Amino acid sequence: MNNKDSLIDLITADKAVNGNNFVLTKSRAPLKHYDYHSIPSVNKTKGTYKLEINEEKSRVGLLGEQAVINYLKNNYSSVDYLIEGLSSNLKSGGNDDLGYDIKLTNKNSKEIIYIDVKSTKGKSNIFYMSENERQAYLEAKRHNQSYLIYRVFDLDEFSQTGHVDPIDLTKEENQPKFQPVNYQVAFKF
């Protein structure tokens, strides 16, 4: 087992940790693979309702990122690991264009793991990635680095609980299938 595998094993270990008042419990459910051609489009909202949905998604994303950063800080010694929250949810002046939210560095081996957090209140194994996130994943894969999705789900603000499923996208058995769902369109006036 090399350093990369041992660090991934540490990160994906079965732990329950209080993260920012949320107790995240590692999911025991296996990752399901879907036929992406059968997923119906659900982006049919308009106006104010769409704005409310975006605000709710932003709030759930913020809660998930804060819970994961604290989950990592509670499990990985600051003597051995540098945990950097880099998104605007985790750092004043943070950068949401990096393609990941957290960078975890093993201070001894210098190995870097990029972590993107995907959070929902429900249980769906489907999540959305931006083109920047997809490119960061592909770049990490090209350089034999790890890119993990910390899939936070079943977030319950009232009970302050949720589940987390760390998924190493660079492992062969977790290869993602990408389906384009939005396009930027430009035309001349």
PDB file of C-alpha atoms in Angstrom:
ATOM      1  CA  MET A   1       0.000   0.000   0.000  1.00  0.00           C
ATOM      2  CA  ASN A   2       1.446   3.398  -0.952  1.00  0.00           C
ATOM      3  CA  ASN A   3       1.072   6.726   0.859  1.00  0.00           C
ATOM      4  CA  LYS A   4      -1.808   7.760  -1.386  1.00  0.00           C
ATOM      5  CA  ASP A   5      -3.804   4.625  -0.545  1.00  0.00           C
ATOM      6  CA  SER A   6      -3.153   4.942   3.180  1.00  0.00           C
ATOM      7  CA  LEU A   7      -4.212   8.602   3.194  1.00  0.00           C
ATOM      8  CA  ILE A   8      -7.370   7.748   1.247  1.00  0.00           C
ATOM      9  CA  ASP A   9      -8.088   4.951   3.742  1.00  0.00           C
ATOM     10  CA  LEU A  10      -7.754   7.455   6.591  1.00  0.00           C
ATOM     11  CA  ILE A  11     -10.053   9.937   4.899  1.00  0.00           C
ATOM     12  CA  THR A  12     -12.715   7.359   4.073  1.00  0.00           C
ATOM     13  CA  ALA A  13     -12.524   5.543   7.423  1.00  0.00           C
ATOM     14  CA  ASP A  14     -15.783   4.763   9.192  1.00  0.00           C
ATOM     15  CA  LYS A  15     -16.141   7.641  11.671  1.00  0.00           C
ATOM     16  CA  ALA A  16     -18.901   9.659  13.247  1.00  0.00           C
ATOM     17  CA  VAL A  17     -17.793  13.145  14.134  1.00  0.00           C
ATOM     18  CA  ASN A  18     -19.332  16.344  15.328  1.00  0.00           C
ATOM     19  CA  GLY A  19     -18.631  18.858  12.569  1.00  0.00           C
ATOM     20  CA  ASN A  20     -19.809  22.428  13.165  1.00  0.00           C
ATOM     21  CA  ASN A  21     -22.558  21.119  15.461  1.00  0.00           C
ATOM     22  CA  PHE A  22     -23.573  18.583  12.798  1.00  0.00           C
ATOM     23  CA  VAL A  23     -22.885  14.941  13.524  1.00  0.00           C
ATOM     24  CA  LEU A  24     -21.829  13.357  10.244  1.00  0.00           C
ATOM     25  CA  THR A  25     -21.954   9.571  10.082  1.00  0.00           C
ATOM     26  CA  LYS A  26     -20.242   7.712   7.268  1.00  0.00           C
ATOM     27  CA  SER A  27     -22.802   6.079   5.026  1.00  0.00           C
ATOM     28  CA  ARG A  28     -22.842   2.296   4.815  1.00  0.00           C
ATOM     29  CA  ALA A  29     -24.897   2.285   1.617  1.00  0.00           C
ATOM     30  CA  PRO A  30     -23.001   1.231  -1.503  1.00  0.00           C
ATOM     31  CA  LEU A  31     -22.562   3.797  -4.238  1.00  0.00           C
ATOM     32  CA  LYS A  32     -25.247   3.232  -6.847  1.00  0.00           C
ATOM     33  CA  HIS A  33     -24.621   3.734 -10.529  1.00  0.00           C
ATOM     34  CA  TYR A  34     -27.474   5.069 -12.621  1.00  0.00           C
ATOM     35  CA  ASP A  35     -28.309   4.928 -16.271  1.00  0.00           C
ATOM     36  CA  TYR A  36     -27.815   8.628 -16.896  1.00  0.00           C
ATOM     37  CA  HIS A  37     -29.962   8.564 -20.026  1.00  0.00           C
ATOM     38  CA  SER A  38     -33.031   7.754 -17.930  1.00  0.00           C
ATOM     39  CA  ILE A  39     -32.698  10.707 -15.525  1.00  0.00           C
ATOM     40  CA  PRO A  40     -35.535  13.162 -16.182  1.00  0.00           C
ATOM     41  CA  SER A  41     -34.853  16.882 -16.369  1.00  0.00           C
ATOM     42  CA  VAL A  42     -36.214  18.679 -13.311  1.00  0.00           C
ATOM     43  CA  ASN A  43     -35.093  22.265 -13.977  1.00  0.00           C
ATOM     44  CA  LYS A  44     -38.550  23.663 -14.770  1.00  0.00           C
ATOM     45  CA  THR A  45     -38.880  26.358 -12.119  1.00  0.00           C
ATOM     46  CA  LYS A  46     -39.365  30.040 -12.875  1.00  0.00           C
ATOM     47  CA  GLY A  47     -39.068  33.444 -11.262  1.00  0.00           C
ATOM     48  CA  THR A  48     -39.087  33.908  -7.492  1.00  0.00           C
ATOM     49  CA  TYR A  49     -39.508  30.186  -6.816  1.00  0.00           C
ATOM     50  CA  LYS A  50     -36.240  29.494  -8.660  1.00  0.00           C
ATOM     51  CA  LEU A  51     -34.493  32.207  -6.595  1.00  0.00           C
ATOM     52  CA  GLU A  52     -35.770  30.608  -3.364  1.00  0.00           C
ATOM     53  CA  ILE A  53     -34.518  27.203  -4.507  1.00  0.00           C
ATOM     54  CA  ASN A  54     -31.077  28.671  -5.299  1.00  0.00           C
ATOM     55  CA  GLU A  55     -30.907  30.330  -1.875  1.00  0.00           C
ATOM     56  CA  GLU A  56     -31.851  27.035  -0.186  1.00  0.00           C
ATOM     57  CA  LYS A  57     -29.240  25.135  -2.223  1.00  0.00           C
ATOM     58  CA  SER A  58     -26.609  27.714  -1.249  1.00  0.00           C
ATOM     59  CA  ARG A  59     -27.533  27.410   2.434  1.00  0.00           C
ATOM     60  CA  VAL A  60     -27.425  23.594   2.361  1.00  0.00           C
ATOM     61  CA  GLY A  61     -24.077  23.765   0.522  1.00  0.00           C
ATOM     62  CA  LEU A  62     -22.694  26.110   3.177  1.00  0.00           C
ATOM     63  CA  LEU A  63     -23.822  23.799   5.997  1.00  0.00           C
ATOM     64  CA  GLY A  64     -22.316  20.759   4.281  1.00  0.00           C
ATOM     65  CA  GLU A  65     -18.962  22.427   3.599  1.00  0.00           C
ATOM     66  CA  GLN A  66     -18.682  23.711   7.163  1.00  0.00           C
ATOM     67  CA  ALA A  67     -19.576  20.270   8.552  1.00  0.00           C
ATOM     68  CA  VAL A  68     -16.965  18.541   6.362  1.00  0.00           C
ATOM     69  CA  ILE A  69     -14.162  20.992   7.192  1.00  0.00           C
ATOM     70  CA  ASN A  70     -14.838  20.434  10.896  1.00  0.00           C
ATOM     71  CA  TYR A  71     -15.143  16.677  10.341  1.00  0.00           C
ATOM     72  CA  LEU A  72     -11.650  16.707   8.824  1.00  0.00           C
ATOM     73  CA  LYS A  73     -10.210  18.994  11.517  1.00  0.00           C
ATOM     74  CA  ASN A  74     -11.574  16.698  14.227  1.00  0.00           C
ATOM     75  CA  ASN A  75     -10.036  13.603  12.603  1.00  0.00           C
ATOM     76  CA  TYR A  76      -6.676  14.693  11.205  1.00  0.00           C
ATOM     77  CA  SER A  77      -3.919  16.080  13.370  1.00  0.00           C
ATOM     78  CA  SER A  78      -2.788  19.585  12.454  1.00  0.00           C
ATOM     79  CA  VAL A  79       0.735  18.303  13.155  1.00  0.00           C
ATOM     80  CA  ASP A  80       0.484  15.848  10.219  1.00  0.00           C
ATOM     81  CA  TYR A  81      -2.091  17.462   7.920  1.00  0.00           C
ATOM     82  CA  LEU A  82      -2.791  20.885   6.522  1.00  0.00           C
ATOM     83  CA  ILE A  83      -6.527  21.327   5.962  1.00  0.00           C
ATOM     84  CA  GLU A  84      -7.386  24.363   3.868  1.00  0.00           C
ATOM     85  CA  GLY A  85     -10.964  25.475   3.308  1.00  0.00           C
ATOM     86  CA  LEU A  86     -10.699  27.425   0.062  1.00  0.00           C
ATOM     87  CA  SER A  87     -14.284  28.114  -1.023  1.00  0.00           C
ATOM     88  CA  SER A  88     -16.078  31.338  -0.166  1.00  0.00           C
ATOM     89  CA  ASN A  89     -18.175  29.332   2.315  1.00  0.00           C
ATOM     90  CA  LEU A  90     -15.048  28.418   4.274  1.00  0.00           C
ATOM     91  CA  LYS A  91     -12.742  31.392   3.871  1.00  0.00           C
ATOM     92  CA  SER A  92     -13.275  35.117   3.612  1.00  0.00           C
ATOM     93  CA  GLY A  93     -12.221  36.002   0.095  1.00  0.00           C
ATOM     94  CA  GLY A  94     -12.325  32.304  -0.854  1.00  0.00           C
ATOM     95  CA  ASN A  95     -12.273  31.164  -4.455  1.00  0.00           C
ATOM     96  CA  ASP A  96     -15.240  29.205  -5.818  1.00  0.00           C
ATOM     97  CA  ASP A  97     -13.601  28.813  -9.236  1.00  0.00           C
ATOM     98  CA  LEU A  98     -10.916  26.304  -8.177  1.00  0.00           C
ATOM     99  CA  GLY A  99     -13.073  23.250  -8.833  1.00  0.00           C
ATOM    100  CA  TYR A 100     -12.834  22.014  -5.246  1.00  0.00           C
ATOM    101  CA  ASP A 101     -13.678  23.325  -1.776  1.00  0.00           C
ATOM    102  CA  ILE A 102     -10.956  21.866   0.453  1.00  0.00           C
ATOM    103  CA  LYS A 103      -7.309  20.966  -0.028  1.00  0.00           C
ATOM    104  CA  LEU A 104      -5.873  18.364   2.354  1.00  0.00           C
ATOM    105  CA  THR A 105      -2.084  18.040   2.408  1.00  0.00           C
ATOM    106  CA  ASN A 106      -0.095  15.379   4.214  1.00  0.00           C
ATOM    107  CA  LYS A 107       2.785  17.413   5.658  1.00  0.00           C
ATOM    108  CA  ASN A 108       5.120  14.395   5.680  1.00  0.00           C
ATOM    109  CA  SER A 109       4.554  12.910   2.211  1.00  0.00           C
ATOM    110  CA  LYS A 110       3.398  16.211   0.616  1.00  0.00           C
ATOM    111  CA  GLU A 111       0.516  14.335  -0.986  1.00  0.00           C
ATOM    112  CA  ILE A 112      -2.427  16.580  -1.821  1.00  0.00           C
ATOM    113  CA  ILE A 113      -6.046  15.514  -1.920  1.00  0.00           C
ATOM    114  CA  TYR A 114      -8.655  17.797  -3.452  1.00  0.00           C
ATOM    115  CA  ILE A 115     -12.104  17.598  -1.883  1.00  0.00           C
ATOM    116  CA  ASP A 116     -15.353  18.926  -3.297  1.00  0.00           C
ATOM    117  CA  VAL A 117     -18.415  18.844  -1.045  1.00  0.00           C
ATOM    118  CA  LYS A 118     -21.848  18.045  -2.457  1.00  0.00           C
ATOM    119  CA  SER A 119     -24.679  18.429   0.055  1.00  0.00           C
ATOM    120  CA  THR A 120     -28.395  17.714   0.037  1.00  0.00           C
ATOM    121  CA  LYS A 121     -31.156  17.201   2.536  1.00  0.00           C
ATOM    122  CA  GLY A 122     -32.285  14.101   0.639  1.00  0.00           C
ATOM    123  CA  LYS A 123     -30.663  10.817  -0.396  1.00  0.00           C
ATOM    124  CA  SER A 124     -30.122  11.159  -4.147  1.00  0.00           C
ATOM    125  CA  ASN A 125     -26.816   9.834  -5.465  1.00  0.00           C
ATOM    126  CA  ILE A 126     -27.048  12.302  -8.321  1.00  0.00           C
ATOM    127  CA  PHE A 127     -25.281  15.614  -7.924  1.00  0.00           C
ATOM    128  CA  TYR A 128     -24.159  18.391 -10.200  1.00  0.00           C
ATOM    129  CA  MET A 129     -20.609  19.476 -10.983  1.00  0.00           C
ATOM    130  CA  SER A 130     -19.539  22.666 -12.685  1.00  0.00           C
ATOM    131  CA  GLU A 131     -17.144  22.582 -15.621  1.00  0.00           C
ATOM    132  CA  ASN A 132     -14.424  23.918 -13.270  1.00  0.00           C
ATOM    133  CA  GLU A 133     -15.042  20.989 -10.914  1.00  0.00           C
ATOM    134  CA  ARG A 134     -14.950  18.517 -13.803  1.00  0.00           C
ATOM    135  CA  GLN A 135     -11.697  20.012 -15.085  1.00  0.00           C
ATOM    136  CA  ALA A 136     -10.136  19.925 -11.581  1.00  0.00           C
ATOM    137  CA  TYR A 137     -11.087  16.237 -11.326  1.00  0.00           C
ATOM    138  CA  LEU A 138      -9.606  15.464 -14.760  1.00  0.00           C
ATOM    139  CA  GLU A 139      -6.419  17.396 -13.917  1.00  0.00           C
ATOM    140  CA  ALA A 140      -6.014  15.526 -10.613  1.00  0.00           C
ATOM    141  CA  LYS A 141      -6.532  12.222 -12.417  1.00  0.00           C
ATOM    142  CA  ARG A 142      -3.928  13.140 -15.084  1.00  0.00           C
ATOM    143  CA  HIS A 143      -1.364  13.857 -12.341  1.00  0.00           C
ATOM    144  CA  ASN A 144      -2.210  10.721 -10.296  1.00  0.00           C
ATOM    145  CA  GLN A 145      -3.633  12.863  -7.495  1.00  0.00           C
ATOM    146  CA  SER A 146      -6.818  12.224  -5.576  1.00  0.00           C
ATOM    147  CA  TYR A 147     -10.059  14.118  -6.107  1.00  0.00           C
ATOM    148  CA  LEU A 148     -12.740  13.198  -3.593  1.00  0.00           C
ATOM    149  CA  ILE A 149     -16.382  14.094  -3.465  1.00  0.00           C
ATOM    150  CA  TYR A 150     -17.606  14.295   0.101  1.00  0.00           C
ATOM    151  CA  ARG A 151     -21.250  13.490  -0.562  1.00  0.00           C
ATOM    152  CA  VAL A 152     -23.145  14.891   2.433  1.00  0.00           C
ATOM    153  CA  PHE A 153     -26.807  13.893   2.493  1.00  0.00           C
ATOM    154  CA  ASP A 154     -29.783  13.571   4.806  1.00  0.00           C
ATOM    155  CA  LEU A 155     -28.773  16.889   6.373  1.00  0.00           C
ATOM    156  CA  ASP A 156     -31.258  17.693   9.089  1.00  0.00           C
ATOM    157  CA  GLU A 157     -30.867  21.159  10.559  1.00  0.00           C
ATOM    158  CA  PHE A 158     -33.249  20.456  13.428  1.00  0.00           C
ATOM    159  CA  SER A 159     -31.423  17.367  14.739  1.00  0.00           C
ATOM    160  CA  GLN A 160     -28.031  18.650  13.491  1.00  0.00           C
ATOM    161  CA  THR A 161     -27.246  15.317  11.816  1.00  0.00           C
ATOM    162  CA  GLY A 162     -26.324  14.029   8.407  1.00  0.00           C
ATOM    163  CA  HIS A 163     -24.459  11.300   6.575  1.00  0.00           C
ATOM    164  CA  VAL A 164     -21.257  11.546   4.598  1.00  0.00           C
ATOM    165  CA  ASP A 165     -19.971   9.279   1.855  1.00  0.00           C
ATOM    166  CA  PRO A 166     -16.416  10.115   0.730  1.00  0.00           C
ATOM    167  CA  ILE A 167     -16.021   9.003  -2.893  1.00  0.00           C
ATOM    168  CA  ASP A 168     -12.596   8.936  -4.557  1.00  0.00           C
ATOM    169  CA  LEU A 169     -13.451   9.712  -8.181  1.00  0.00           C
ATOM    170  CA  THR A 170      -9.939   8.795  -9.283  1.00  0.00           C
ATOM    171  CA  LYS A 171     -10.446   5.126  -8.336  1.00  0.00           C
ATOM    172  CA  GLU A 172     -11.467   2.924 -11.247  1.00  0.00           C
ATOM    173  CA  GLU A 173     -14.623   1.590  -9.543  1.00  0.00           C
ATOM    174  CA  ASN A 174     -15.919   5.141  -8.932  1.00  0.00           C
ATOM    175  CA  GLN A 175     -15.456   6.566 -12.417  1.00  0.00           C
ATOM    176  CA  PRO A 176     -18.177   9.179 -12.907  1.00  0.00           C
ATOM    177  CA  LYS A 177     -20.427   9.480 -15.923  1.00  0.00           C
ATOM    178  CA  PHE A 178     -20.942  13.065 -16.990  1.00  0.00           C
ATOM    179  CA  GLN A 179     -24.144  14.226 -18.648  1.00  0.00           C
ATOM    180  CA  PRO A 180     -24.296  17.833 -19.842  1.00  0.00           C
ATOM    181  CA  VAL A 181     -27.445  19.494 -18.531  1.00  0.00           C
ATOM    182  CA  ASN A 182     -26.777  23.199 -19.151  1.00  0.00           C
ATOM    183  CA  TYR A 183     -25.283  25.053 -22.067  1.00  0.00           C
ATOM    184  CA  GLN A 184     -24.161  28.615 -22.490  1.00  0.00           C
ATOM    185  CA  VAL A 185     -25.642  30.100 -25.627  1.00  0.00           C
ATOM    186  CA  ALA A 186     -24.399  33.246 -27.348  1.00  0.00           C
ATOM    187  CA  PHE A 187     -25.586  34.901 -30.531  1.00  0.00           C
ATOM    188  CA  LYS A 188     -25.128  38.190 -32.353  1.00  0.00           C
ATOM    189  CA  PHE A 189     -27.701  40.945 -32.132  1.00  0.00           C
TER     190      PHE A 189
END
